[in-house]
């Protein structure tokens, strides 16, 4: 992979966006490489979580403006749909995906962070949807995900002005789950991932599926998933361990 670096740390796959000289701007090659990872069942089976982070001083400073600039009325919609498709794959991951936002998360970079299930940020991270300043709008799902995360009024203000948010304000607004000193960000994110490892994979997958994968009849899906989980070995183990006052040993089935 030329724009991503992959590393397994414990049971976590760390995906590092790697175009540091371009602040990890998301070009078509990076998008295709992300697509390959997040549509590969093997990665989900061999890991318990995925961390997405950036190299250098940025998480990602947006879609690659050099490529974007070539878009016309005919090709602009395809450009947006390609990104939407890949970010949807990320959100649909059956294992938790955490953005470790180490610096600028602007435009498509902010949208990528929002497609992840959780966002942990360095104190120095900066968030923004500055597309309006280029005469366009967030096109990789940002108008929808930002609204869901921080509410309509704030999301609209944020997109209309294109203003940047520092990590602490992003945290206050609910865009970011946790904030850490820059040098601790990856270590703390991996520590969180290790905590998830002790929990039953089946239930984690169901929580993600109910939260993100449901368009219609959410209650029916929730009840169905609940029923499925009641038939798992992990459910027997979790309840038995509680009643027997011991630590459960989950097997992911
Ligand atoms: N697309 C393509 N290239 C980008 C980019 C993007 N979204 N963001 C940064 N780069 C490139 C710059 O062109 C520059 O390349 P060069 O060294 O070959 O000239 C390099 O990354 C470093 O960026 P630079 O602007 O010099 O860094 P800076 O620290 O002065 O400023 C930012 C950082 C993030 C404020 C600034 O790069 C910026 O505003 N980027 C665009 C943000 C944006 O509008 N994103 C939404 C896109 S839809």
Coordinates of C-alpha atoms and ligand atoms in Angstrom, one line a residue:
X1 CA 0.0 0.0 0.0
X2 CA 1.5 3.4 -1.0
X3 CA -0.6 5.8 1.1
X4 CA -1.4 3.7 4.2
X5 CA 0.9 2.0 6.7
X6 CA -0.5 -1.1 8.4
X7 CA 0.7 -2.4 11.7
X8 CA -0.8 -4.9 14.1
X9 CA -0.4 -3.9 17.8
X10 CA -1.8 -6.7 20.0
X11 CA -5.2 -7.4 18.6
X12 CA -5.6 -4.0 17.0
X13 CA -4.9 -3.1 13.4
X14 CA -3.3 0.4 13.2
X15 CA -3.9 2.1 9.9
X16 CA -1.8 5.2 9.4
X17 CA -2.6 7.6 6.6
X18 CA 0.7 8.2 5.0
X19 CA 1.1 11.2 2.7
X20 CA 2.8 13.4 5.3
X21 CA 4.1 15.9 2.8
X22 CA 0.5 16.6 1.7
X23 CA -0.9 16.5 5.2
X24 CA -2.4 13.1 4.4
X25 CA -4.8 14.6 1.9
X26 CA -7.1 11.8 0.8
X27 CA -6.5 11.2 -2.9
X28 CA -8.1 8.4 -5.0
X29 CA -5.2 6.0 -4.3
X30 CA -5.7 6.4 -0.5
X31 CA -9.5 6.0 -0.9
X32 CA -9.0 2.8 -2.9
X33 CA -6.5 1.5 -0.3
X34 CA -9.0 2.2 2.5
X35 CA -11.7 0.5 0.5
X36 CA -9.5 -2.6 0.2
X37 CA -8.9 -2.8 3.9
X38 CA -12.5 -2.2 5.0
X39 CA -14.0 -4.7 2.6
X40 CA -11.5 -7.5 3.6
X41 CA -13.2 -9.9 6.0
X42 CA -9.8 -11.3 6.9
X43 CA -8.8 -8.1 8.7
X44 CA -12.0 -8.2 10.8
X45 CA -11.5 -11.8 11.7
X46 CA -7.8 -11.5 12.7
X47 CA -8.3 -8.3 14.8
X48 CA -10.6 -7.0 17.5
X49 CA -10.4 -3.3 16.7
X50 CA -9.0 -0.9 14.1
X51 CA -7.3 2.5 14.8
X52 CA -7.0 5.0 12.1
X53 CA -4.5 7.7 12.6
X54 CA -2.3 10.1 10.5
X55 CA 1.4 10.5 9.9
X56 CA 3.2 13.8 10.7
X57 CA 1.3 16.8 11.9
X58 CA -2.1 16.0 10.3
X59 CA -4.8 13.3 10.6
X60 CA -5.9 14.4 7.1
X61 CA -6.3 17.9 5.8
X62 CA -9.2 16.9 3.5
X63 CA -9.8 15.4 0.1
X64 CA -6.9 16.1 -2.2
X65 CA -7.7 19.5 -3.6
X66 CA -5.5 18.9 -6.6
X67 CA -7.8 16.0 -7.7
X68 CA -10.9 17.8 -6.5
X69 CA -10.1 20.8 -8.7
X70 CA -10.5 18.7 -11.8
X71 CA -14.1 17.8 -11.0
X72 CA -16.9 19.1 -13.2
X73 CA -20.6 19.0 -12.9
X74 CA -20.5 15.6 -14.6
X75 CA -17.8 14.0 -12.4
X76 CA -18.4 15.8 -9.0
X77 CA -21.2 13.5 -8.0
X78 CA -19.2 10.3 -8.7
X79 CA -16.3 11.9 -6.7
X80 CA -18.5 12.3 -3.7
X81 CA -20.2 8.9 -4.1
X82 CA -16.8 7.1 -4.2
X83 CA -15.9 8.7 -0.9
X84 CA -19.3 8.1 0.7
X85 CA -19.1 4.4 -0.3
X86 CA -15.7 3.9 1.4
X87 CA -16.7 5.8 4.5
X88 CA -19.9 3.8 4.7
X89 CA -17.7 0.6 4.7
X90 CA -15.7 2.0 7.6
X91 CA -18.8 2.8 9.6
X92 CA -20.2 -0.7 8.8
X93 CA -17.1 -2.4 10.2
X94 CA -18.1 -5.3 12.5
X95 CA -15.3 -4.5 14.9
X96 CA -14.8 -1.1 16.6
X97 CA -13.0 1.6 14.5
X98 CA -11.4 4.4 16.5
X99 CA -10.0 7.6 14.9
X100 CA -6.8 8.7 16.8
X101 CA -6.9 12.3 15.5
X102 CA -3.3 13.5 15.9
X103 CA -3.6 16.9 14.1
X104 CA -5.6 18.6 11.4
X105 CA -8.9 16.8 10.6
X106 CA -10.3 19.1 7.9
X107 CA -12.9 18.5 5.2
X108 CA -12.7 14.8 4.2
X109 CA -10.4 14.3 7.1
X110 CA -13.0 15.3 9.6
X111 CA -15.5 13.2 7.6
X112 CA -13.2 10.2 7.9
X113 CA -12.9 10.7 11.6
X114 CA -16.7 10.9 11.9
X115 CA -17.1 7.7 9.9
X116 CA -15.1 5.9 12.6
X117 CA -17.1 4.8 15.6
X118 CA -15.2 6.8 18.2
X119 CA -12.8 9.8 18.0
X120 CA -9.9 10.2 20.4
X121 CA -8.0 13.4 19.8
X122 CA -4.7 15.0 20.6
X123 CA -4.9 18.3 22.5
X124 CA -3.4 19.9 19.4
X125 CA -6.0 18.4 16.9
X126 CA -8.0 20.8 14.9
X127 CA -11.4 19.9 13.3
X128 CA -13.2 21.7 10.5
X129 CA -15.5 21.5 7.5
X130 CA -14.0 24.4 5.4
X131 CA -15.5 23.2 2.1
X132 CA -17.7 26.3 1.9
X133 CA -14.5 28.3 1.4
X134 CA -13.8 26.3 -1.8
X135 CA -17.3 26.8 -3.0
X136 CA -18.5 23.3 -2.2
X137 CA -20.0 21.3 0.7
X138 CA -18.9 18.3 2.7
X139 CA -19.4 15.5 0.2
X140 CA -18.2 12.4 2.1
X141 CA -21.2 12.1 4.4
X142 CA -20.3 15.1 6.6
X143 CA -23.6 16.9 6.4
X144 CA -25.3 13.8 7.8
X145 CA -22.7 12.5 10.3
X146 CA -21.9 15.9 11.8
X147 CA -25.6 16.6 12.4
X148 CA -26.0 13.3 14.1
X149 CA -23.0 13.9 16.3
X150 CA -23.4 17.5 17.5
X151 CA -27.0 18.4 16.6
X152 CA -28.5 20.3 13.7
X153 CA -27.9 23.9 14.9
X154 CA -24.3 23.5 15.7
X155 CA -23.5 21.4 12.6
X156 CA -25.1 23.9 10.3
X157 CA -23.2 26.8 12.0
X158 CA -20.0 24.8 11.7
X159 CA -20.5 24.1 8.0
X160 CA -21.8 27.5 7.0
X161 CA -18.8 29.3 8.6
X162 CA -16.1 26.7 7.9
X163 CA -14.6 27.6 11.2
X164 CA -12.0 25.4 12.9
X165 CA -12.6 23.8 16.2
X166 CA -9.8 23.0 18.7
X167 CA -9.9 19.6 20.3
X168 CA -11.3 20.8 23.7
X169 CA -14.2 22.6 22.0
X170 CA -14.8 19.6 19.8
X171 CA -14.9 17.5 22.9
X172 CA -17.4 19.8 24.6
X173 CA -19.7 19.6 21.6
X174 CA -19.6 15.8 21.5
X175 CA -17.6 15.5 18.2
X176 CA -14.7 14.0 20.1
X177 CA -15.0 11.2 22.8
X178 CA -11.7 11.8 24.6
X179 CA -8.7 14.2 24.5
X180 CA -5.1 13.3 25.4
X181 CA -1.7 15.0 25.3
X182 CA -0.3 14.5 21.8
X183 CA 2.4 12.1 22.9
X184 CA 0.0 9.9 24.7
X185 CA -2.7 9.7 22.1
X186 CA -1.8 6.4 20.4
X187 CA -0.8 4.7 23.6
X188 CA -4.1 5.6 25.3
X189 CA -6.1 4.6 22.2
X190 CA -4.4 1.2 22.2
X191 CA -5.1 0.9 25.9
X192 CA -8.8 1.5 25.3
X193 CA -8.7 -1.1 22.5
X194 CA -7.1 -3.6 24.8
X195 CA -10.0 -3.1 27.3
X196 CA -12.5 -3.9 24.5
X197 CA -10.6 -7.2 23.9
X198 CA -11.9 -8.6 27.2
X199 CA -15.5 -8.1 26.1
X200 CA -17.4 -10.5 23.9
X201 CA -16.9 -9.7 20.2
X202 CA -20.3 -10.9 19.3
X203 CA -22.0 -8.3 21.5
X204 CA -19.7 -5.5 20.3
X205 CA -20.6 -6.3 16.7
X206 CA -24.3 -6.3 17.6
X207 CA -24.0 -2.9 19.3
X208 CA -22.3 -1.4 16.1
X209 CA -24.9 -3.1 13.9
X210 CA -27.8 -1.7 15.8
X211 CA -26.3 1.7 16.0
X212 CA -25.1 2.2 12.5
X213 CA -26.5 -0.6 10.3
X214 CA -30.2 0.0 10.7
X215 CA -32.3 2.0 8.4
X216 CA -35.7 0.6 9.1
X217 CA -37.4 -0.8 12.1
X218 CA -34.6 -0.3 14.5
X219 CA -36.5 -1.8 17.4
X220 CA -37.1 -5.0 15.5
X221 CA -33.4 -5.3 14.7
X222 CA -32.4 -4.6 18.3
X223 CA -34.8 -7.3 19.5
X224 CA -33.5 -9.7 16.9
X225 CA -29.9 -9.1 17.8
X226 CA -30.8 -9.4 21.5
X227 CA -32.3 -12.8 20.8
X228 CA -29.3 -14.0 18.8
X229 CA -26.9 -13.0 21.5
X230 CA -29.0 -14.9 24.1
X231 CA -28.1 -18.0 22.2
X232 CA -24.3 -17.5 22.3
X233 CA -21.7 -19.2 24.5
X234 CA -20.5 -15.8 25.5
X235 CA -23.9 -14.9 26.9
X236 CA -23.9 -18.2 29.0
X237 CA -20.4 -17.5 30.2
X238 CA -21.1 -13.8 31.0
X239 CA -24.2 -14.5 33.0
X240 CA -22.7 -17.6 34.7
X241 CA -19.6 -15.7 35.7
X242 CA -21.6 -13.0 37.2
X243 CA -23.7 -15.4 39.2
X244 CA -20.6 -17.4 40.3
X245 CA -18.7 -14.2 41.2
X246 CA -15.8 -14.9 38.8
X247 CA -14.2 -13.1 35.8
X248 CA -15.8 -14.3 32.5
X249 CA -13.6 -15.8 29.8
X250 CA -15.2 -14.8 26.5
X251 CA -14.6 -16.8 23.3
X252 CA -16.2 -14.6 20.7
X253 CA -19.0 -17.1 19.9
Ligands
LIG1 N1 -5.3 18.7 -0.7 C1 -4.1 18.7 -1.3 N2 -3.0 19.2 -0.8 C2 -3.0 19.7 0.5 C3 -4.2 19.7 1.2 C4 -5.4 19.2 0.6 N3 -6.6 19.2 1.2 N4 -4.0 20.3 2.4 C5 -2.7 20.5 2.4 N5 -2.1 20.2 1.3 C6 -0.7 20.3 0.9 C7 -0.3 21.7 0.6 O1 -0.7 22.1 -0.7 C8 1.2 21.7 0.8 O2 1.8 21.0 -0.3 P1 3.2 21.6 -1.0 O3 4.2 21.6 0.2 O4 3.5 20.7 -2.1 O5 2.8 23.0 -1.4 C9 1.3 20.7 1.9 O6 0.1 19.9 2.0 C10 1.5 21.4 3.3 O7 0.4 22.2 3.4 P2 0.6 23.8 3.9 O8 -0.7 24.5 3.4 O9 1.8 24.3 3.4 O10 0.6 23.6 5.5 P3 0.3 24.7 6.5 O11 0.7 24.2 7.8 O12 0.7 26.1 6.1 O13 -1.4 24.8 6.5 C11 -3.6 23.9 6.6 C12 -2.1 23.7 7.0 C13 -4.3 22.6 6.9 C14 -4.2 25.1 7.3 C15 -3.7 24.1 5.0 O14 -2.9 23.1 4.4 C16 -5.0 24.0 4.4 O15 -5.8 24.9 4.6 N6 -5.4 22.9 3.7 C17 -6.6 22.7 3.1 C18 -7.7 22.4 4.0 C19 -9.1 22.3 3.3 O16 -9.6 23.2 2.7 N7 -9.6 21.0 3.4 C20 -10.8 20.7 2.7 C21 -10.6 20.1 1.4 S1 -12.1 19.6 0.7

